[in-house]
Short mmCIF file of C-alpha atoms and ligand atoms in Angstrom, two decimals:
data_model
loop_
_atom_site.label_atom_id
_atom_site.label_comp_id
_atom_site.label_asym_id
_atom_site.label_seq_id
_atom_site.Cartn_x
_atom_site.Cartn_y
_atom_site.Cartn_z
CA MET A 1 98.42 116.88 74.12
CA GLU A 2 97.07 116.96 77.23
CA ILE A 3 98.14 113.90 79.66
CA GLU A 4 94.27 113.88 81.23
CA GLU A 5 93.50 111.99 77.24
CA TYR A 6 95.84 108.82 78.30
CA TYR A 7 96.17 108.90 82.26
CA SER A 8 94.11 109.78 85.42
CA ARG A 9 95.58 112.58 87.09
CA GLU A 10 96.69 109.61 90.15
CA GLU A 11 97.82 107.14 87.33
CA TRP A 12 100.18 110.07 86.39
CA MET A 13 101.55 111.04 89.72
CA ARG A 14 102.49 107.66 90.37
CA PHE A 15 104.09 107.46 87.20
CA LYS A 16 106.04 110.92 87.38
CA ALA A 17 106.74 110.00 91.29
CA LYS A 18 109.10 106.78 90.00
CA ALA A 19 110.23 108.44 87.15
CA ASP A 20 111.57 111.42 89.11
CA GLN A 21 113.85 108.64 91.29
CA VAL A 22 115.52 106.81 88.15
CA GLU A 23 118.14 107.79 85.47
CA THR A 24 116.88 108.18 81.83
CA PRO A 25 116.43 106.67 79.60
CA SER A 26 113.98 104.44 81.66
CA LEU A 27 110.47 102.67 81.19
CA ILE A 28 108.28 102.41 83.89
CA VAL A 29 105.59 99.79 84.00
CA SER A 30 101.98 100.36 85.77
CA LEU A 31 101.00 96.71 86.95
CA GLY A 32 97.74 98.05 87.80
CA ILE A 33 96.75 99.14 84.84
CA ILE A 34 97.61 95.45 83.14
CA ARG A 35 95.37 94.40 85.67
CA ARG A 36 92.44 96.52 84.63
CA ARG A 37 93.47 95.72 81.07
CA PHE A 38 93.53 92.13 81.78
CA GLU A 39 90.18 92.23 84.01
CA GLU A 40 88.61 93.95 81.37
CA LEU A 41 89.34 91.41 78.48
CA LEU A 42 87.99 88.95 80.63
CA THR A 43 84.68 90.84 81.16
CA PHE A 44 83.95 91.73 77.49
CA PHE A 45 84.84 88.72 76.10
CA PRO A 46 83.86 86.13 78.88
CA TYR A 47 83.75 82.76 76.69
CA ALA A 48 87.71 83.47 75.70
CA LYS A 49 90.61 82.17 77.07
CA ILE A 50 93.53 84.49 76.85
CA TYR A 51 96.88 84.05 75.97
CA TYR A 52 99.15 86.56 76.58
CA ALA A 53 101.79 87.37 73.74
CA VAL A 54 104.93 87.14 75.64
CA LYS A 55 106.70 89.15 73.19
CA ALA A 56 104.73 91.94 73.87
CA ASN A 57 107.00 92.29 77.10
CA PRO A 58 108.30 89.54 78.66
CA ALA A 59 109.20 90.98 82.07
CA LYS A 60 108.99 88.61 84.75
CA GLU A 61 106.78 91.02 87.09
CA ILE A 62 104.01 91.00 83.97
CA ILE A 63 104.16 87.21 83.80
CA GLU A 64 103.93 86.34 87.20
CA LEU A 65 100.83 89.14 87.92
CA LEU A 66 99.31 87.12 84.51
CA ARG A 67 99.85 84.02 86.26
CA ASP A 68 98.05 84.84 89.21
CA LEU A 69 95.18 86.06 87.23
CA GLY A 70 94.81 82.93 85.38
CA SER A 71 96.08 84.23 81.93
CA TYR A 72 97.19 81.41 79.65
CA PHE A 73 100.79 82.54 77.34
CA ASP A 74 101.42 82.32 73.66
CA ILE A 75 105.00 82.11 73.33
CA ALA A 76 107.15 82.62 70.29
CA SER A 77 110.62 80.27 71.08
CA ILE A 78 111.98 77.98 73.51
CA PHE A 79 113.80 80.67 75.58
CA GLU A 80 110.22 82.45 76.08
CA LEU A 81 108.73 79.23 77.14
CA ASP A 82 111.75 78.72 79.70
CA LYS A 83 111.08 81.76 81.12
CA VAL A 84 107.29 81.02 81.62
CA LEU A 85 107.69 77.78 83.25
CA SER A 86 110.42 78.94 85.48
CA LEU A 87 107.96 81.33 86.79
CA GLY A 88 105.70 78.28 87.83
CA VAL A 89 103.13 78.28 85.08
CA SER A 90 102.37 74.79 83.61
CA PRO A 91 102.68 73.90 80.31
CA ASP A 92 98.94 73.03 79.25
CA ARG A 93 98.42 76.93 79.70
CA ILE A 94 101.16 77.71 77.01
CA SER A 95 100.54 77.80 72.79
CA PHE A 96 103.70 77.43 70.74
CA GLY A 97 102.52 80.30 68.75
CA ASN A 98 105.08 80.68 66.07
CA THR A 99 104.68 79.23 62.79
CA ILE A 100 108.08 79.28 62.35
CA LYS A 101 110.54 76.90 64.95
CA LYS A 102 113.10 74.46 64.54
CA GLU A 103 112.37 71.02 64.80
CA LYS A 104 114.37 70.66 67.98
CA HIS A 105 112.76 73.44 69.63
CA ILE A 106 109.35 72.03 68.95
CA LYS A 107 110.63 68.64 70.61
CA TYR A 108 111.85 70.65 73.41
CA ALA A 109 108.78 72.60 74.16
CA TYR A 110 107.10 68.78 73.75
CA ASP A 111 109.32 67.35 75.97
CA LYS A 112 108.25 70.36 78.40
CA GLY A 113 104.68 68.92 78.15
CA VAL A 114 103.49 71.50 75.82
CA ARG A 115 100.70 70.26 73.56
CA LEU A 116 99.26 73.10 71.66
CA PHE A 117 101.19 74.35 68.12
CA VAL A 118 100.17 76.59 65.35
CA THR A 119 101.55 75.92 61.91
CA ASP A 120 100.97 77.24 58.66
CA SER A 121 102.58 74.92 56.24
CA LYS A 122 103.38 71.23 55.79
CA PRO A 123 106.87 71.08 56.21
CA ASP A 124 106.35 72.58 59.64
CA LEU A 125 103.59 70.71 60.08
CA HIS A 126 105.71 67.58 59.49
CA LYS A 127 108.11 68.63 62.19
CA VAL A 128 105.49 68.77 64.65
CA ALA A 129 104.25 65.95 63.71
CA ARG A 130 107.66 64.01 64.04
CA SER A 131 108.26 65.76 67.29
CA ALA A 132 105.58 66.31 69.02
CA PRO A 133 103.24 63.30 68.39
CA GLY A 134 99.71 63.44 69.07
CA ALA A 135 99.39 67.54 69.86
CA ASP A 136 96.81 69.79 69.18
CA VAL A 137 97.52 72.12 66.28
CA PHE A 138 95.66 74.92 64.72
CA VAL A 139 96.55 76.39 61.24
CA ARG A 140 97.12 80.02 60.53
CA LEU A 141 95.17 82.04 57.93
CA ILE A 142 96.90 84.53 55.95
CA VAL A 143 94.64 87.71 56.46
CA ASP A 144 95.73 91.31 54.99
CA GLY A 145 94.58 94.20 57.38
CA SER A 146 97.57 96.15 56.49
CA GLU A 147 95.98 98.96 54.97
CA THR A 148 94.16 99.60 58.69
CA ALA A 149 96.63 98.45 60.89
CA ASP A 150 99.56 100.63 62.39
CA TRP A 151 101.75 97.73 62.52
CA PRO A 152 101.03 95.18 59.78
CA LEU A 153 102.05 91.56 60.14
CA SER A 154 102.11 91.12 56.60
CA PHE A 155 102.04 87.62 54.19
CA LYS A 156 104.83 86.47 56.24
CA PHE A 157 102.36 84.22 58.52
CA GLY A 158 99.67 82.15 57.69
CA CYS A 159 98.53 80.64 54.56
CA HIS A 160 95.69 80.75 52.11
CA PRO A 161 92.22 78.53 53.00
CA ASP A 162 93.15 75.65 50.35
CA MET A 163 96.25 75.05 52.03
CA ALA A 164 94.47 75.21 55.35
CA TYR A 165 92.31 72.63 54.45
CA ASP A 166 95.18 70.36 52.78
CA ILE A 167 96.94 71.15 56.14
CA ILE A 168 94.57 69.89 58.44
CA VAL A 169 93.60 66.79 56.33
CA GLU A 170 97.20 65.75 56.40
CA ALA A 171 97.79 66.47 60.25
CA LYS A 172 94.54 64.10 61.14
CA LYS A 173 96.71 61.68 58.45
CA LEU A 174 99.95 62.06 61.07
CA GLY A 175 97.95 61.31 64.10
CA LEU A 176 97.99 64.89 65.37
CA ASN A 177 94.74 66.72 66.60
CA PRO A 178 93.58 69.61 63.99
CA ILE A 179 91.91 71.60 66.62
CA GLY A 180 91.14 74.66 64.72
CA LEU A 181 92.45 77.95 63.13
CA SER A 182 94.33 81.44 64.13
CA PHE A 183 94.64 84.93 62.55
CA HIS A 184 96.20 88.07 63.28
CA VAL A 185 94.56 90.99 61.53
CA GLY A 186 97.63 93.08 62.09
CA SER A 187 98.86 94.41 65.11
CA GLN A 188 96.77 98.02 66.30
CA GLN A 189 93.83 96.84 63.70
CA ARG A 190 91.71 100.26 63.62
CA ASP A 191 89.33 98.55 61.06
CA ILE A 192 87.21 96.27 63.36
CA GLY A 193 85.30 94.70 60.15
CA GLN A 194 88.84 92.87 59.71
CA TRP A 195 87.42 90.47 61.74
CA ASP A 196 84.83 89.90 60.08
CA ASP A 197 86.61 89.10 57.11
CA ALA A 198 88.40 86.62 58.98
CA LEU A 199 85.63 84.90 60.37
CA THR A 200 84.07 84.49 57.22
CA LYS A 201 86.79 82.53 55.94
CA ALA A 202 87.10 80.51 59.15
CA LYS A 203 83.46 79.76 58.71
CA TYR A 204 83.90 78.76 55.13
CA LEU A 205 86.66 76.22 56.27
CA PHE A 206 85.15 74.56 59.25
CA ASP A 207 81.59 73.72 57.23
CA LEU A 208 84.07 72.47 54.42
CA LEU A 209 86.21 70.20 56.27
CA GLU A 210 83.34 68.93 58.20
CA GLY A 211 81.17 68.30 55.02
CA GLU A 212 83.77 66.62 52.91
CA GLU A 213 85.84 65.27 55.13
CA LYS A 214 84.00 64.79 58.53
CA ILE A 215 86.47 66.89 60.52
CA LYS A 216 84.62 69.22 63.15
CA LEU A 217 87.35 72.02 64.26
CA LYS A 218 86.41 73.39 67.25
CA MET A 219 88.65 76.36 67.99
CA ILE A 220 89.41 79.93 66.70
CA ASN A 221 92.40 81.61 67.89
CA LEU A 222 91.41 85.45 67.33
CA GLY A 223 94.60 86.90 67.33
CA GLY A 224 96.04 90.02 69.07
CA GLY A 225 95.51 93.38 66.89
CA PHE A 226 93.55 95.16 69.91
CA PRO A 227 94.36 98.27 70.45
CA ALA A 228 96.37 100.40 73.08
CA HIS A 229 95.91 104.38 73.26
CA TYR A 230 98.33 106.41 70.76
CA ILE A 231 97.90 109.69 68.71
CA GLN A 232 95.69 108.26 66.43
CA LYS A 233 91.86 107.22 68.20
CA THR A 234 90.62 103.93 67.83
CA ASN A 235 87.64 102.49 69.60
CA GLU A 236 87.65 101.07 73.21
CA THR A 237 88.45 97.49 73.30
CA LYS A 238 84.80 97.31 74.34
CA GLU A 239 83.20 98.32 71.04
CA TYR A 240 85.94 96.04 69.45
CA ALA A 241 84.65 93.03 71.67
CA SER A 242 80.76 93.72 70.92
CA GLU A 243 81.13 93.93 67.23
CA ILE A 244 83.73 90.70 67.40
CA SER A 245 81.22 88.77 69.29
CA ARG A 246 78.49 89.64 66.83
CA TYR A 247 80.65 88.42 63.88
CA LEU A 248 81.03 85.34 65.51
CA HIS A 249 77.19 84.85 66.18
CA ASP A 250 76.36 86.14 62.84
CA ASN A 251 78.94 83.58 61.39
CA PHE A 252 78.48 80.50 63.54
CA GLY A 253 74.88 81.06 65.46
CA ASP A 254 74.37 79.01 68.20
CA ASP A 255 77.57 76.97 67.38
CA VAL A 256 80.38 79.63 68.21
CA PRO A 257 83.78 77.25 68.92
CA GLN A 258 85.83 78.03 71.58
CA ILE A 259 88.02 81.19 71.58
CA MET A 260 91.38 81.89 71.77
CA LEU A 261 92.63 85.36 72.28
CA GLU A 262 96.40 86.12 71.99
CA PRO A 263 96.55 90.20 73.07
CA GLY A 264 99.78 91.95 73.38
CA ARG A 265 100.05 95.27 72.79
CA SER A 266 96.03 96.21 74.08
CA LEU A 267 97.41 94.19 77.60
CA VAL A 268 100.58 96.14 78.27
CA GLY A 269 101.05 98.81 75.85
CA ASP A 270 99.11 101.31 77.99
CA SER A 271 101.20 100.39 80.40
CA GLY A 272 104.23 102.06 80.39
CA ILE A 273 105.78 105.02 79.98
CA LEU A 274 109.12 105.93 78.58
CA THR A 275 111.17 108.48 80.30
CA THR A 276 113.77 110.18 78.24
CA GLU A 277 115.91 113.15 78.28
CA VAL A 278 116.67 115.71 75.71
CA VAL A 279 120.38 115.36 75.01
CA LEU A 280 120.66 117.98 72.74
CA VAL A 281 118.91 120.75 70.76
CA ALA A 282 120.17 122.08 67.13
CA ARG A 283 119.83 123.26 63.86
CA LYS A 284 121.23 121.90 60.50
CA SER A 285 122.17 125.57 59.28
CA ASN A 286 122.29 129.28 60.55
CA SER A 287 119.09 130.01 58.24
CA ASN A 288 117.39 126.73 58.87
CA LEU A 289 114.07 126.97 61.28
CA THR A 290 114.27 123.47 61.95
CA ARG A 291 115.02 122.25 65.09
CA TRP A 292 116.28 119.09 65.98
CA VAL A 293 115.80 117.36 69.04
CA TYR A 294 117.85 114.72 69.96
CA ILE A 295 116.98 112.63 72.86
CA ASP A 296 118.52 109.56 74.72
CA ALA A 297 116.33 106.80 73.82
CA GLY A 298 115.60 105.94 69.93
CA LYS A 299 114.97 103.10 67.30
CA PHE A 300 117.96 100.78 69.09
CA GLY A 301 116.54 102.17 72.78
CA GLY A 302 113.15 100.53 72.48
CA LEU A 303 111.34 102.88 69.95
CA ILE A 304 111.57 100.72 67.11
CA GLU A 305 108.01 100.73 66.51
CA THR A 306 108.81 104.56 65.10
CA ILE A 307 110.15 102.97 61.81
CA ASP A 308 107.75 104.46 59.41
CA GLU A 309 106.55 106.08 61.98
CA SER A 310 104.17 103.40 62.37
CA ILE A 311 103.55 103.64 66.09
CA LYS A 312 103.15 107.84 67.10
CA TYR A 313 103.37 107.69 70.64
CA PRO A 314 101.77 110.85 72.73
CA ILE A 315 104.82 112.41 73.66
CA HIS A 316 104.41 114.62 77.27
CA VAL A 317 106.60 117.19 78.25
CA GLU A 318 106.38 119.65 81.51
CA ARG A 319 106.53 123.48 79.81
CA ASP A 320 104.08 125.39 78.95
CA GLY A 321 104.21 128.15 76.31
CA LYS A 322 104.76 128.58 72.64
CA ARG A 323 105.42 125.09 70.44
CA GLU A 324 107.01 124.76 67.33
CA GLN A 325 107.74 121.88 65.26
CA VAL A 326 110.82 119.39 65.42
CA VAL A 327 112.49 116.63 63.91
CA LEU A 328 113.02 114.29 67.00
CA ALA A 329 115.92 111.77 66.58
CA GLY A 330 117.90 109.58 68.81
CA PRO A 331 121.67 109.24 70.40
CA THR A 332 123.06 106.84 68.59
CA CYS A 333 125.43 107.28 65.35
CA ASP A 334 122.84 105.49 62.73
CA SER A 335 121.14 107.52 60.60
CA MET A 336 117.91 105.61 60.51
CA ASP A 337 117.72 106.33 64.38
CA ILE A 338 115.44 109.28 63.89
CA LEU A 339 112.45 108.71 65.65
CA TYR A 340 109.74 111.37 63.70
CA GLU A 341 110.75 113.32 60.55
CA ASN A 342 107.46 113.43 58.85
CA ASN A 343 104.83 113.20 61.29
CA LYS A 344 105.95 116.72 62.87
CA TYR A 345 105.48 117.08 66.69
CA GLU A 346 105.40 120.28 68.49
CA LEU A 347 107.32 120.94 71.62
CA PRO A 348 107.75 124.05 73.34
CA VAL A 349 110.12 126.44 72.14
CA ASN A 350 111.85 126.87 75.33
CA LEU A 351 112.79 123.60 75.66
CA GLU A 352 116.56 123.04 76.67
CA MET A 353 118.89 120.10 77.02
CA GLY A 354 118.40 118.24 80.34
CA ASP A 355 114.46 118.69 79.51
CA ARG A 356 112.55 115.29 79.84
CA LEU A 357 110.02 113.95 77.55
CA TYR A 358 107.60 111.16 78.64
CA PHE A 359 106.89 108.44 75.73
CA LEU A 360 103.20 107.60 76.64
CA THR A 361 101.85 104.19 75.85
CA THR A 362 105.14 102.27 75.80
CA GLY A 363 104.79 99.36 77.48
CA ALA A 364 104.35 97.16 74.55
CA TYR A 365 107.19 96.36 72.11
CA THR A 366 110.00 98.58 73.48
CA ALA A 367 112.09 96.88 76.36
CA SER A 368 111.98 93.55 74.49
CA TYR A 369 113.44 95.76 71.42
CA SER A 370 115.99 97.39 72.59
CA SER A 371 119.55 96.46 71.53
CA VAL A 372 122.15 95.14 74.03
CA GLU A 373 124.99 97.17 73.20
CA PHE A 374 124.53 99.28 70.24
CA ASN A 375 126.69 102.33 70.46
CA GLY A 376 127.76 101.27 73.97
CA PHE A 377 124.13 102.20 75.33
CA PRO A 378 122.87 99.17 77.43
CA PRO A 379 119.33 97.74 77.03
CA LEU A 380 116.22 100.14 78.51
CA LYS A 381 115.86 99.69 81.98
CA VAL A 382 112.46 98.56 83.32
CA HIS A 383 110.69 99.99 86.45
CA PHE A 384 107.58 98.68 87.86
CA ILE A 385 104.84 100.65 90.17
CA GLU A 386 101.68 99.59 91.29
C1 PLP B 1 101.29 85.11 67.37
C2 PLP B 1 101.06 86.23 67.34
N1 PLP B 1 99.96 86.26 68.36
C3 PLP B 1 99.80 87.54 68.92
C4 PLP B 1 100.44 88.79 68.97
C5 PLP B 1 99.99 89.90 69.74
O1 PLP B 1 99.62 90.88 68.72
P1 PLP B 1 99.07 92.44 69.09
O2 PLP B 1 100.65 92.78 70.29
O3 PLP B 1 98.46 93.51 68.35
O4 PLP B 1 97.88 92.32 70.06
C6 PLP B 1 101.69 88.76 68.14
C7 PLP B 1 102.42 89.77 67.81
O5 PLP B 1 103.06 90.03 67.06
C8 PLP B 1 101.98 87.84 67.45
O6 PLP B 1 102.74 87.40 66.21
#
């Protein structure tokens, strides 16, 4: 793996300069890269409102940056809500994007001024109607992009179009304002065609509701799913945008609804490098040829998306020479704390304890996932550079 495939020389030098000053494990985040990704998204999707999925990386510095760039925010809980509000984001820039929420949290958000909620079931809709009267709601559809997404979101969220129809009709009866539909085709979705399938379903519902119920929906939330740069190549975001724009026009002609995006991974994934240190290199028997490389960050220290070896981070090491396959594992006393065992990474034969391994593209879903005290290890530290 060549670092230049992922970062320019200057970007890497900036990361490295910071990494050299800090203890491992540490996540170094480049705000400049996030700014560029945000500006690219605005250029590629000029007609969309971008709601940053705060869960991807809730660091104050990132929220402030995106606030100043005019982003909107998708929050999953009142705790994210409080954080975003405390940083000066007004509630009209916030969408409560979790279909699973306590009624008292809906009320809390409503009392703070939030007026946009997702739902995917009647019981949740009723909670919203009681505790957020008159709010705008959109209904999340089930879509299945799990075969081609590296981090699928499965059937936990969304509902069948038939049920979405009923929820929208009921929302209106309950005095809510049903404005549209949402879906998430799965995170790090490699098949752009998944958006086409979802938009076809959405269009069908738009037409049915207008024809039968005189309810004219006006918004579609295309979710996240846009890619960061991991080992397995994807199309560039630009390609996603041009294809999706085409699907929108194919489906809706000149009457394209308002579009929301909820990017997490594609906005902040590339911005981070997780700097780790080799704690131990060992073998399991005198004759066993496989080296086990244990490092100071693992599944509980920010690299949870290596579950099932789903996300394959590019790993950089500053040693040349012959490489051999290894098993890579984290530092905790839990046997599931193995990062890559089936996908064998090749690391230099002369790798030594104390060497650093740099996990590229770790800006999303790392720090926020790291445990608070498992085995006594503190949460992953995050440092920022421009
Ligand atoms: C509701 C919702 N929106 C947006 C996102 C962000 O998706 P991604 O990181 O693929 O951009 C997620 C991710 O889990 C989500 O649950």
